[in-house]
């Protein structure tokens, strides 16, 4: 059962990836300025960056930034040119969306992304300080993001290629994971692990193996890892505050309390919250 679920989840991720790659290929061919389609910054050649042209930057590190608060830039070097992406509210929202989707579908953390942006201006103020270039830095207005092998999205737009189908498939996969109504607390433990197997647990393993970033730590995957390792699997549900009824309305919540033992033999109890969404009970948040 678990192997079949894991295979289905991988197929869902692959669907997102295929849609992202197809969208990116089309974007590179059709996002044109007066000088034609998108220019790959790595293949710029002799022509300097020009107004009205869109450029594709590959393997951009979004953590590499400079500038003052409220005027931050993501900086990048390619083809002997210093580039920058203006870190405005729309780009910040897009980056947050990428990380949210990575967590939702169990994609591993990738430190570098591809970005398409349109020429905005060239300045001499930051080139040397930011990237060691004394001939200025070309600032782009970001248009789209691609995380290779995962997903793509356009900055400032809510649509994500392949997401509606992926959400529907993931919902169907979660449909069989329900809190038992009227069952004993011990029967709730498989619900947690089934949920982790489909979503959180694979994501957590990949994150921890790669070394979780500060952003990833926000989701507290280390708590799950530590609880499991310290307890050697000695984790059990002890009670819930509201019996999770099968006919509960959307928005209803059931808080489950989980007890585990640490390496010193001490017991700790923590809450996990399940929420009713679209007729299904799903794990919403909690710390072990």
mmCIF file of N, CA and C in Angstrom, residues 38-164:
data_model
loop_
_atom_site.group_PDB
_atom_site.id
_atom_site.type_symbol
_atom_site.label_atom_id
_atom_site.label_comp_id
_atom_site.label_asym_id
_atom_site.label_seq_id
_atom_site.Cartn_x
_atom_site.Cartn_y
_atom_site.Cartn_z
ATOM 1 N N UNK A 38 13.617 35.450 -26.131
ATOM 2 C CA UNK A 38 14.490 35.543 -24.956
ATOM 3 C C UNK A 38 15.939 35.210 -25.322
ATOM 4 N N UNK A 39 16.857 35.982 -24.788
ATOM 5 C CA UNK A 39 18.283 35.752 -24.996
ATOM 6 C C UNK A 39 18.843 35.063 -23.755
ATOM 7 N N UNK A 40 19.549 33.970 -23.944
ATOM 8 C CA UNK A 40 20.198 33.297 -22.815
ATOM 9 C C UNK A 40 21.438 34.096 -22.417
ATOM 10 N N UNK A 41 21.476 34.525 -21.175
ATOM 11 C CA UNK A 41 22.575 35.387 -20.725
ATOM 12 C C UNK A 41 23.929 34.711 -20.893
ATOM 13 N N UNK A 42 23.955 33.392 -20.752
ATOM 14 C CA UNK A 42 25.220 32.664 -20.875
ATOM 15 C C UNK A 42 25.756 32.694 -22.307
ATOM 16 N N UNK A 43 24.868 32.990 -23.291
ATOM 17 C CA UNK A 43 25.274 33.023 -24.697
ATOM 18 C C UNK A 43 25.123 34.429 -25.263
ATOM 19 N N UNK A 44 25.436 35.422 -24.462
ATOM 20 C CA UNK A 44 25.200 36.806 -24.855
ATOM 21 C C UNK A 44 26.061 37.230 -26.034
ATOM 22 N N UNK A 45 27.286 36.730 -26.091
ATOM 23 C CA UNK A 45 28.190 37.117 -27.174
ATOM 24 C C UNK A 45 28.716 38.525 -26.986
ATOM 25 N N UNK A 46 28.926 39.218 -28.096
ATOM 26 C CA UNK A 46 29.509 40.555 -28.061
ATOM 27 C C UNK A 46 28.485 41.653 -27.774
ATOM 28 N N UNK A 47 27.208 41.367 -28.054
ATOM 29 C CA UNK A 47 26.178 42.402 -27.895
ATOM 30 C C UNK A 47 25.932 42.697 -26.421
ATOM 31 N N UNK A 48 25.969 43.961 -26.010
ATOM 32 C CA UNK A 48 25.699 44.308 -24.608
ATOM 33 C C UNK A 48 24.204 44.189 -24.327
ATOM 34 N N UNK A 49 23.807 44.029 -23.047
ATOM 35 C CA UNK A 49 22.385 44.003 -22.706
ATOM 36 C C UNK A 49 21.692 45.262 -23.206
ATOM 37 N N UNK A 50 20.465 45.099 -23.737
ATOM 38 C CA UNK A 50 19.774 46.227 -24.353
ATOM 39 C C UNK A 50 18.346 46.347 -23.863
ATOM 40 N N UNK A 51 17.833 47.563 -23.879
ATOM 41 C CA UNK A 51 16.459 47.825 -23.465
ATOM 42 C C UNK A 51 15.476 47.066 -24.349
ATOM 43 N N UNK A 52 14.386 46.600 -23.731
ATOM 44 C CA UNK A 52 13.340 45.906 -24.458
ATOM 45 C C UNK A 52 13.597 44.433 -24.682
ATOM 46 N N UNK A 53 14.745 43.924 -24.233
ATOM 47 C CA UNK A 53 15.091 42.521 -24.435
ATOM 48 C C UNK A 53 14.874 41.744 -23.137
ATOM 49 N N UNK A 54 14.382 40.510 -23.272
ATOM 50 C CA UNK A 54 14.242 39.625 -22.124
ATOM 51 C C UNK A 54 15.415 38.647 -22.110
ATOM 52 N N UNK A 55 15.951 38.390 -20.912
ATOM 53 C CA UNK A 55 17.117 37.530 -20.768
ATOM 54 C C UNK A 55 16.818 36.371 -19.828
ATOM 55 N N UNK A 56 17.405 35.221 -20.122
ATOM 56 C CA UNK A 56 17.259 34.033 -19.274
ATOM 57 C C UNK A 56 18.547 33.823 -18.506
ATOM 58 N N UNK A 57 18.458 33.880 -17.193
ATOM 59 C CA UNK A 57 19.597 33.624 -16.315
ATOM 60 C C UNK A 57 19.475 32.204 -15.778
ATOM 61 N N UNK A 58 20.561 31.457 -15.810
ATOM 62 C CA UNK A 58 20.538 30.064 -15.380
ATOM 63 C C UNK A 58 21.264 29.901 -14.048
ATOM 64 N N UNK A 59 20.689 29.051 -13.198
ATOM 65 C CA UNK A 59 21.293 28.686 -11.912
ATOM 66 C C UNK A 59 21.561 29.914 -11.041
ATOM 67 N N UNK A 60 20.526 30.726 -10.884
ATOM 68 C CA UNK A 60 20.595 31.907 -10.015
ATOM 69 C C UNK A 60 20.440 31.461 -8.563
ATOM 70 N N UNK A 61 21.267 32.004 -7.692
ATOM 71 C CA UNK A 61 21.164 31.732 -6.257
ATOM 72 C C UNK A 61 20.336 32.848 -5.613
ATOM 73 N N UNK A 62 19.077 32.586 -5.222
ATOM 74 C CA UNK A 62 18.236 33.662 -4.675
ATOM 75 C C UNK A 62 18.725 34.201 -3.343
ATOM 76 N N UNK A 63 19.646 33.494 -2.696
ATOM 77 C CA UNK A 63 20.171 33.965 -1.414
ATOM 78 C C UNK A 63 21.327 34.952 -1.599
ATOM 79 N N UNK A 64 21.813 35.107 -2.810
ATOM 80 C CA UNK A 64 22.932 36.017 -3.073
ATOM 81 C C UNK A 64 22.370 37.398 -3.373
ATOM 82 N N UNK A 65 22.411 38.272 -2.391
ATOM 83 C CA UNK A 65 21.724 39.558 -2.496
ATOM 84 C C UNK A 65 22.636 40.708 -2.076
ATOM 85 N N UNK A 66 22.234 41.899 -2.485
ATOM 86 C CA UNK A 66 22.916 43.111 -2.046
ATOM 87 C C UNK A 66 21.912 44.251 -2.039
ATOM 88 N N UNK A 67 22.326 45.413 -1.587
ATOM 89 C CA UNK A 67 21.438 46.569 -1.555
ATOM 90 C C UNK A 67 20.876 46.826 -0.175
ATOM 91 N N UNK A 68 20.196 47.940 -0.050
ATOM 92 C CA UNK A 68 19.615 48.344 1.219
ATOM 93 C C UNK A 68 18.215 47.760 1.381
ATOM 94 N N UNK A 69 17.717 47.785 2.615
ATOM 95 C CA UNK A 69 16.358 47.317 2.900
ATOM 96 C C UNK A 69 15.366 48.113 2.057
ATOM 97 N N UNK A 70 14.439 47.384 1.429
ATOM 98 C CA UNK A 70 13.460 48.031 0.573
ATOM 99 C C UNK A 70 13.939 48.200 -0.856
ATOM 100 N N UNK A 71 15.223 47.941 -1.108
ATOM 101 C CA UNK A 71 15.773 48.048 -2.463
ATOM 102 C C UNK A 71 16.783 46.931 -2.688
ATOM 103 N N UNK A 72 16.407 45.712 -2.272
ATOM 104 C CA UNK A 72 17.302 44.575 -2.388
ATOM 105 C C UNK A 72 17.356 44.057 -3.818
ATOM 106 N N UNK A 73 18.496 43.469 -4.183
ATOM 107 C CA UNK A 73 18.690 42.875 -5.498
ATOM 108 C C UNK A 73 19.258 41.471 -5.326
ATOM 109 N N UNK A 74 18.804 40.554 -6.159
ATOM 110 C CA UNK A 74 19.439 39.243 -6.276
ATOM 111 C C UNK A 74 20.482 39.371 -7.376
ATOM 112 N N UNK A 75 21.732 39.070 -7.090
ATOM 113 C CA UNK A 75 22.807 39.319 -8.042
ATOM 114 C C UNK A 75 23.303 38.006 -8.651
ATOM 115 N N UNK A 76 23.835 38.122 -9.876
ATOM 116 C CA UNK A 76 24.235 36.942 -10.640
ATOM 117 C C UNK A 76 25.268 37.367 -11.672
ATOM 118 N N UNK A 77 26.177 36.485 -12.019
ATOM 119 C CA UNK A 77 27.171 36.782 -13.056
ATOM 120 C C UNK A 77 27.089 35.721 -14.146
ATOM 121 N N UNK A 78 27.063 36.162 -15.404
ATOM 122 C CA UNK A 78 27.033 35.243 -16.545
ATOM 123 C C UNK A 78 27.590 35.942 -17.760
ATOM 124 N N UNK A 79 28.390 35.218 -18.547
ATOM 125 C CA UNK A 79 28.964 35.745 -19.787
ATOM 126 C C UNK A 79 29.730 37.047 -19.558
ATOM 127 N N UNK A 80 30.408 37.150 -18.414
ATOM 128 C CA UNK A 80 31.200 38.334 -18.123
ATOM 129 C C UNK A 80 30.386 39.562 -17.799
ATOM 130 N N UNK A 81 29.097 39.401 -17.560
ATOM 131 C CA UNK A 81 28.206 40.523 -17.267
ATOM 132 C C UNK A 81 27.646 40.355 -15.859
ATOM 133 N N UNK A 82 27.547 41.465 -15.128
ATOM 134 C CA UNK A 82 26.920 41.459 -13.807
ATOM 135 C C UNK A 82 25.431 41.715 -13.986
ATOM 136 N N UNK A 83 24.596 40.816 -13.464
ATOM 137 C CA UNK A 83 23.149 40.909 -13.591
ATOM 138 C C UNK A 83 22.528 41.050 -12.217
ATOM 139 N N UNK A 84 21.309 41.590 -12.171
ATOM 140 C CA UNK A 84 20.586 41.668 -10.905
ATOM 141 C C UNK A 84 19.092 41.591 -11.172
ATOM 142 N N UNK A 85 18.368 40.998 -10.246
ATOM 143 C CA UNK A 85 16.907 40.934 -10.295
ATOM 144 C C UNK A 85 16.367 41.776 -9.154
ATOM 145 N N UNK A 86 15.462 42.681 -9.473
ATOM 146 C CA UNK A 86 14.924 43.538 -8.437
ATOM 147 C C UNK A 86 14.021 42.722 -7.512
ATOM 148 N N UNK A 87 14.347 42.705 -6.231
ATOM 149 C CA UNK A 87 13.618 41.890 -5.263
ATOM 150 C C UNK A 87 12.424 42.676 -4.730
ATOM 151 N N UNK A 88 11.406 42.810 -5.578
ATOM 152 C CA UNK A 88 10.218 43.562 -5.188
ATOM 153 C C UNK A 88 9.177 42.631 -4.561
ATOM 154 N N UNK A 89 8.017 43.179 -4.231
ATOM 155 C CA UNK A 89 6.988 42.394 -3.544
ATOM 156 C C UNK A 89 6.514 41.218 -4.394
ATOM 157 N N UNK A 90 6.410 41.419 -5.709
ATOM 158 C CA UNK A 90 5.932 40.349 -6.580
ATOM 159 C C UNK A 90 6.921 39.191 -6.630
ATOM 160 N N UNK A 91 8.218 39.505 -6.710
ATOM 161 C CA UNK A 91 9.218 38.432 -6.737
ATOM 162 C C UNK A 91 9.274 37.714 -5.396
ATOM 163 N N UNK A 92 9.181 38.458 -4.301
ATOM 164 C CA UNK A 92 9.163 37.823 -2.978
ATOM 165 C C UNK A 92 7.986 36.862 -2.843
ATOM 166 N N UNK A 93 6.819 37.281 -3.350
ATOM 167 C CA UNK A 93 5.636 36.425 -3.292
ATOM 168 C C UNK A 93 5.835 35.175 -4.145
ATOM 169 N N UNK A 94 6.462 35.338 -5.307
ATOM 170 C CA UNK A 94 6.714 34.194 -6.183
ATOM 171 C C UNK A 94 7.685 33.213 -5.536
ATOM 172 N N UNK A 95 8.725 33.737 -4.892
ATOM 173 C CA UNK A 95 9.690 32.870 -4.212
ATOM 174 C C UNK A 95 9.036 32.115 -3.072
ATOM 175 N N UNK A 96 8.180 32.789 -2.334
ATOM 176 C CA UNK A 96 7.449 32.145 -1.244
ATOM 177 C C UNK A 96 6.544 31.050 -1.787
ATOM 178 N N UNK A 97 5.913 31.319 -2.925
ATOM 179 C CA UNK A 97 5.032 30.337 -3.556
ATOM 180 C C UNK A 97 5.811 29.099 -3.990
ATOM 181 N N UNK A 98 6.994 29.298 -4.532
ATOM 182 C CA UNK A 98 7.837 28.171 -4.935
ATOM 183 C C UNK A 98 8.127 27.278 -3.734
ATOM 184 N N UNK A 99 8.535 27.890 -2.619
ATOM 185 C CA UNK A 99 8.883 27.096 -1.439
ATOM 186 C C UNK A 99 7.653 26.393 -0.863
ATOM 187 N N UNK A 100 6.518 27.054 -0.923
ATOM 188 C CA UNK A 100 5.274 26.451 -0.444
ATOM 189 C C UNK A 100 4.930 25.208 -1.263
ATOM 190 N N UNK A 101 5.064 25.300 -2.577
ATOM 191 C CA UNK A 101 4.750 24.164 -3.444
ATOM 192 C C UNK A 101 5.782 23.053 -3.291
ATOM 193 N N UNK A 102 7.040 23.425 -3.091
ATOM 194 C CA UNK A 102 8.058 22.408 -2.852
ATOM 195 C C UNK A 102 7.708 21.583 -1.615
ATOM 196 N N UNK A 103 7.276 22.265 -0.554
ATOM 197 C CA UNK A 103 6.901 21.571 0.673
ATOM 198 C C UNK A 103 5.645 20.730 0.473
ATOM 199 N N UNK A 104 4.657 21.256 -0.245
ATOM 200 C CA UNK A 104 3.385 20.562 -0.426
ATOM 201 C C UNK A 104 3.544 19.257 -1.180
ATOM 202 N N UNK A 105 4.441 19.249 -2.179
ATOM 203 C CA UNK A 105 4.578 18.062 -3.021
ATOM 204 C C UNK A 105 5.837 17.260 -2.724
ATOM 205 N N UNK A 106 6.543 17.627 -1.652
ATOM 206 C CA UNK A 106 7.698 16.835 -1.247
ATOM 207 C C UNK A 106 8.898 16.958 -2.160
ATOM 208 N N UNK A 107 9.031 18.090 -2.872
ATOM 209 C CA UNK A 107 10.215 18.297 -3.700
ATOM 210 C C UNK A 107 11.410 18.647 -2.809
ATOM 211 N N UNK A 108 12.609 18.223 -3.180
ATOM 212 C CA UNK A 108 13.790 18.608 -2.399
ATOM 213 C C UNK A 108 14.115 20.085 -2.578
ATOM 214 N N UNK A 109 14.843 20.626 -1.615
ATOM 215 C CA UNK A 109 15.271 22.026 -1.693
ATOM 216 C C UNK A 109 16.350 22.163 -2.748
ATOM 217 N N UNK A 110 16.162 23.070 -3.703
ATOM 218 C CA UNK A 110 17.171 23.397 -4.705
ATOM 219 C C UNK A 110 17.651 24.814 -4.451
ATOM 220 N N UNK A 111 18.969 24.971 -4.365
ATOM 221 C CA UNK A 111 19.527 26.276 -4.015
ATOM 222 C C UNK A 111 19.563 27.237 -5.196
ATOM 223 N N UNK A 112 19.442 26.723 -6.424
ATOM 224 C CA UNK A 112 19.555 27.594 -7.602
ATOM 225 C C UNK A 112 18.369 27.410 -8.541
ATOM 226 N N UNK A 113 17.910 28.532 -9.103
ATOM 227 C CA UNK A 113 16.762 28.537 -10.004
ATOM 228 C C UNK A 113 17.149 29.215 -11.317
ATOM 229 N N UNK A 114 16.368 28.953 -12.367
ATOM 230 C CA UNK A 114 16.485 29.713 -13.614
ATOM 231 C C UNK A 114 15.441 30.829 -13.585
ATOM 232 N N UNK A 115 15.790 31.978 -14.135
ATOM 233 C CA UNK A 115 14.891 33.136 -14.104
ATOM 234 C C UNK A 115 14.915 33.844 -15.465
ATOM 235 N N UNK A 116 13.744 34.276 -15.921
ATOM 236 C CA UNK A 116 13.642 35.138 -17.095
ATOM 237 C C UNK A 116 13.244 36.532 -16.620
ATOM 238 N N UNK A 117 13.934 37.548 -17.142
ATOM 239 C CA UNK A 117 13.623 38.928 -16.771
ATOM 240 C C UNK A 117 13.814 39.863 -17.942
ATOM 241 N N UNK A 118 13.163 41.011 -17.883
ATOM 242 C CA UNK A 118 13.249 42.019 -18.942
ATOM 243 C C UNK A 118 14.157 43.163 -18.504
ATOM 244 N N UNK A 119 14.986 43.622 -19.419
ATOM 245 C CA UNK A 119 15.924 44.725 -19.144
ATOM 246 C C UNK A 119 15.175 45.924 -18.564
ATOM 247 N N UNK A 120 15.689 46.414 -17.436
ATOM 248 C CA UNK A 120 15.079 47.576 -16.797
ATOM 249 C C UNK A 120 16.016 48.774 -16.800
ATOM 250 N N UNK A 121 17.267 48.545 -16.383
ATOM 251 C CA UNK A 121 18.243 49.641 -16.389
ATOM 252 C C UNK A 121 19.639 49.088 -16.172
ATOM 253 N N UNK A 122 20.608 49.922 -16.416
ATOM 254 C CA UNK A 122 22.002 49.579 -16.135
ATOM 255 C C UNK A 122 22.559 50.652 -15.215
ATOM 256 N N UNK A 123 23.202 50.232 -14.140
ATOM 257 C CA UNK A 123 23.709 51.192 -13.165
ATOM 258 C C UNK A 123 25.170 50.902 -12.865
ATOM 259 N N UNK A 124 25.908 51.933 -12.522
ATOM 260 C CA UNK A 124 27.318 51.804 -12.156
ATOM 261 C C UNK A 124 27.480 51.720 -10.641
ATOM 262 N N UNK A 125 26.393 51.841 -9.915
ATOM 263 C CA UNK A 125 26.483 51.980 -8.463
ATOM 264 C C UNK A 125 26.882 50.688 -7.763
ATOM 265 N N UNK A 126 26.425 49.520 -8.281
ATOM 266 C CA UNK A 126 26.583 48.285 -7.529
ATOM 267 C C UNK A 126 27.489 47.257 -8.182
ATOM 268 N N UNK A 127 27.884 47.481 -9.433
ATOM 269 C CA UNK A 127 28.621 46.456 -10.147
ATOM 270 C C UNK A 127 29.861 45.961 -9.443
ATOM 271 N N UNK A 128 30.769 46.870 -9.107
ATOM 272 C CA UNK A 128 32.036 46.461 -8.503
ATOM 273 C C UNK A 128 31.827 45.923 -7.100
ATOM 274 N N UNK A 129 30.970 46.579 -6.321
ATOM 275 C CA UNK A 129 30.758 46.149 -4.940
ATOM 276 C C UNK A 129 30.088 44.785 -4.873
ATOM 277 N N UNK A 130 29.156 44.529 -5.798
ATOM 278 C CA UNK A 130 28.372 43.306 -5.724
ATOM 279 C C UNK A 130 29.091 42.108 -6.329
ATOM 280 N N UNK A 131 29.702 42.277 -7.505
ATOM 281 C CA UNK A 131 30.234 41.130 -8.221
ATOM 282 C C UNK A 131 31.654 41.327 -8.737
ATOM 283 N N UNK A 132 32.319 42.394 -8.324
ATOM 284 C CA UNK A 132 33.668 42.623 -8.790
ATOM 285 C C UNK A 132 33.747 43.196 -10.192
ATOM 286 N N UNK A 133 32.610 43.641 -10.746
ATOM 287 C CA UNK A 133 32.604 44.254 -12.077
ATOM 288 C C UNK A 133 32.658 45.777 -11.925
ATOM 289 N N UNK A 134 33.535 46.402 -12.683
ATOM 290 C CA UNK A 134 33.638 47.863 -12.609
ATOM 291 C C UNK A 134 32.936 48.547 -13.777
ATOM 292 N N UNK A 135 32.200 47.764 -14.600
ATOM 293 C CA UNK A 135 31.514 48.358 -15.752
ATOM 294 C C UNK A 135 29.994 48.354 -15.558
ATOM 295 N N UNK A 136 29.543 48.284 -14.310
ATOM 296 C CA UNK A 136 28.120 48.398 -14.023
ATOM 297 C C UNK A 136 27.412 47.063 -13.912
ATOM 298 N N UNK A 137 26.132 47.144 -13.579
ATOM 299 C CA UNK A 137 25.322 45.956 -13.387
ATOM 300 C C UNK A 137 23.990 46.150 -14.115
ATOM 301 N N UNK A 138 23.531 45.117 -14.821
ATOM 302 C CA UNK A 138 22.279 45.176 -15.570
ATOM 303 C C UNK A 138 21.144 44.651 -14.699
ATOM 304 N N UNK A 139 20.151 45.485 -14.465
ATOM 305 C CA UNK A 139 19.022 45.115 -13.610
ATOM 306 C C UNK A 139 17.845 44.667 -14.478
ATOM 307 N N UNK A 140 17.284 43.528 -14.135
ATOM 308 C CA UNK A 140 16.148 42.971 -14.865
ATOM 309 C C UNK A 140 14.893 42.985 -13.998
ATOM 310 N N UNK A 141 13.755 43.162 -14.650
ATOM 311 C CA UNK A 141 12.465 42.987 -13.971
ATOM 312 C C UNK A 141 12.068 41.525 -14.145
ATOM 313 N N UNK A 142 11.994 40.742 -13.062
ATOM 314 C CA UNK A 142 11.742 39.302 -13.182
ATOM 315 C C UNK A 142 10.363 38.992 -13.753
ATOM 316 N N UNK A 143 10.329 38.021 -14.666
ATOM 317 C CA UNK A 143 9.073 37.604 -15.297
ATOM 318 C C UNK A 143 8.644 36.199 -14.888
ATOM 319 N N UNK A 144 9.603 35.296 -14.732
ATOM 320 C CA UNK A 144 9.240 33.898 -14.466
ATOM 321 C C UNK A 144 10.389 33.169 -13.786
ATOM 322 N N UNK A 145 10.044 32.085 -13.074
ATOM 323 C CA UNK A 145 11.007 31.271 -12.336
ATOM 324 C C UNK A 145 10.835 29.819 -12.750
ATOM 325 N N UNK A 146 11.941 29.119 -12.931
ATOM 326 C CA UNK A 146 11.935 27.675 -13.147
ATOM 327 C C UNK A 146 12.852 27.021 -12.133
ATOM 328 N N UNK A 147 12.330 26.050 -11.383
ATOM 329 C CA UNK A 147 13.159 25.198 -10.546
ATOM 330 C C UNK A 147 13.299 23.892 -11.322
ATOM 331 N N UNK A 148 14.476 23.644 -11.842
ATOM 332 C CA UNK A 148 14.668 22.514 -12.754
ATOM 333 C C UNK A 148 14.245 21.190 -12.112
ATOM 334 N N UNK A 149 13.529 20.406 -12.915
ATOM 335 C CA UNK A 149 13.072 19.107 -12.435
ATOM 336 C C UNK A 149 11.938 19.191 -11.442
ATOM 337 N N UNK A 150 11.344 20.403 -11.270
ATOM 338 C CA UNK A 150 10.278 20.557 -10.294
ATOM 339 C C UNK A 150 9.097 21.343 -10.871
ATOM 340 N N UNK A 151 9.181 22.664 -10.872
ATOM 341 C CA UNK A 151 8.022 23.480 -11.240
ATOM 342 C C UNK A 151 8.455 24.831 -11.797
ATOM 343 N N UNK A 152 7.472 25.505 -12.409
ATOM 344 C CA UNK A 152 7.702 26.832 -12.968
ATOM 345 C C UNK A 152 6.504 27.708 -12.652
ATOM 346 N N UNK A 153 6.748 29.001 -12.580
ATOM 347 C CA UNK A 153 5.645 29.956 -12.418
ATOM 348 C C UNK A 153 6.069 31.314 -12.943
ATOM 349 N N UNK A 154 5.075 32.122 -13.297
ATOM 350 C CA UNK A 154 5.331 33.469 -13.768
ATOM 351 C C UNK A 154 5.107 34.451 -12.616
ATOM 352 N N UNK A 155 6.016 35.387 -12.471
ATOM 353 C CA UNK A 155 5.963 36.355 -11.383
ATOM 354 C C UNK A 155 4.730 37.247 -11.549
ATOM 355 N N UNK A 156 3.970 37.391 -10.453
ATOM 356 C CA UNK A 156 2.797 38.242 -10.476
ATOM 357 C C UNK A 156 1.548 37.573 -10.992
ATOM 358 N N UNK A 157 1.621 36.279 -11.328
ATOM 359 C CA UNK A 157 0.455 35.560 -11.817
ATOM 360 C C UNK A 157 0.184 34.349 -10.918
ATOM 361 N N UNK A 158 -1.076 34.059 -10.613
ATOM 362 C CA UNK A 158 -1.384 32.967 -9.686
ATOM 363 C C UNK A 158 -1.269 31.579 -10.299
ATOM 364 N N UNK A 159 -1.356 31.487 -11.634
ATOM 365 C CA UNK A 159 -1.357 30.174 -12.269
ATOM 366 C C UNK A 159 0.015 29.498 -12.178
ATOM 367 N N UNK A 160 -0.006 28.192 -11.936
ATOM 368 C CA UNK A 160 1.209 27.386 -11.938
ATOM 369 C C UNK A 160 0.977 26.232 -12.908
ATOM 370 N N UNK A 161 1.799 26.074 -13.931
ATOM 371 C CA UNK A 161 1.587 25.019 -14.918
ATOM 372 C C UNK A 161 1.482 23.631 -14.270
ATOM 373 N N UNK A 162 0.396 22.938 -14.569
ATOM 374 C CA UNK A 162 0.209 21.576 -14.064
ATOM 375 C C UNK A 162 -0.354 21.484 -12.667
ATOM 376 N N UNK A 163 -0.512 22.628 -11.958
ATOM 377 C CA UNK A 163 -0.935 22.571 -10.562
ATOM 378 C C UNK A 163 -2.377 22.101 -10.376
ATOM 379 N N UNK A 164 -3.355 22.557 -11.169
ATOM 380 C CA UNK A 164 -4.723 22.078 -10.946
ATOM 381 C C UNK A 164 -4.837 20.557 -10.986
#
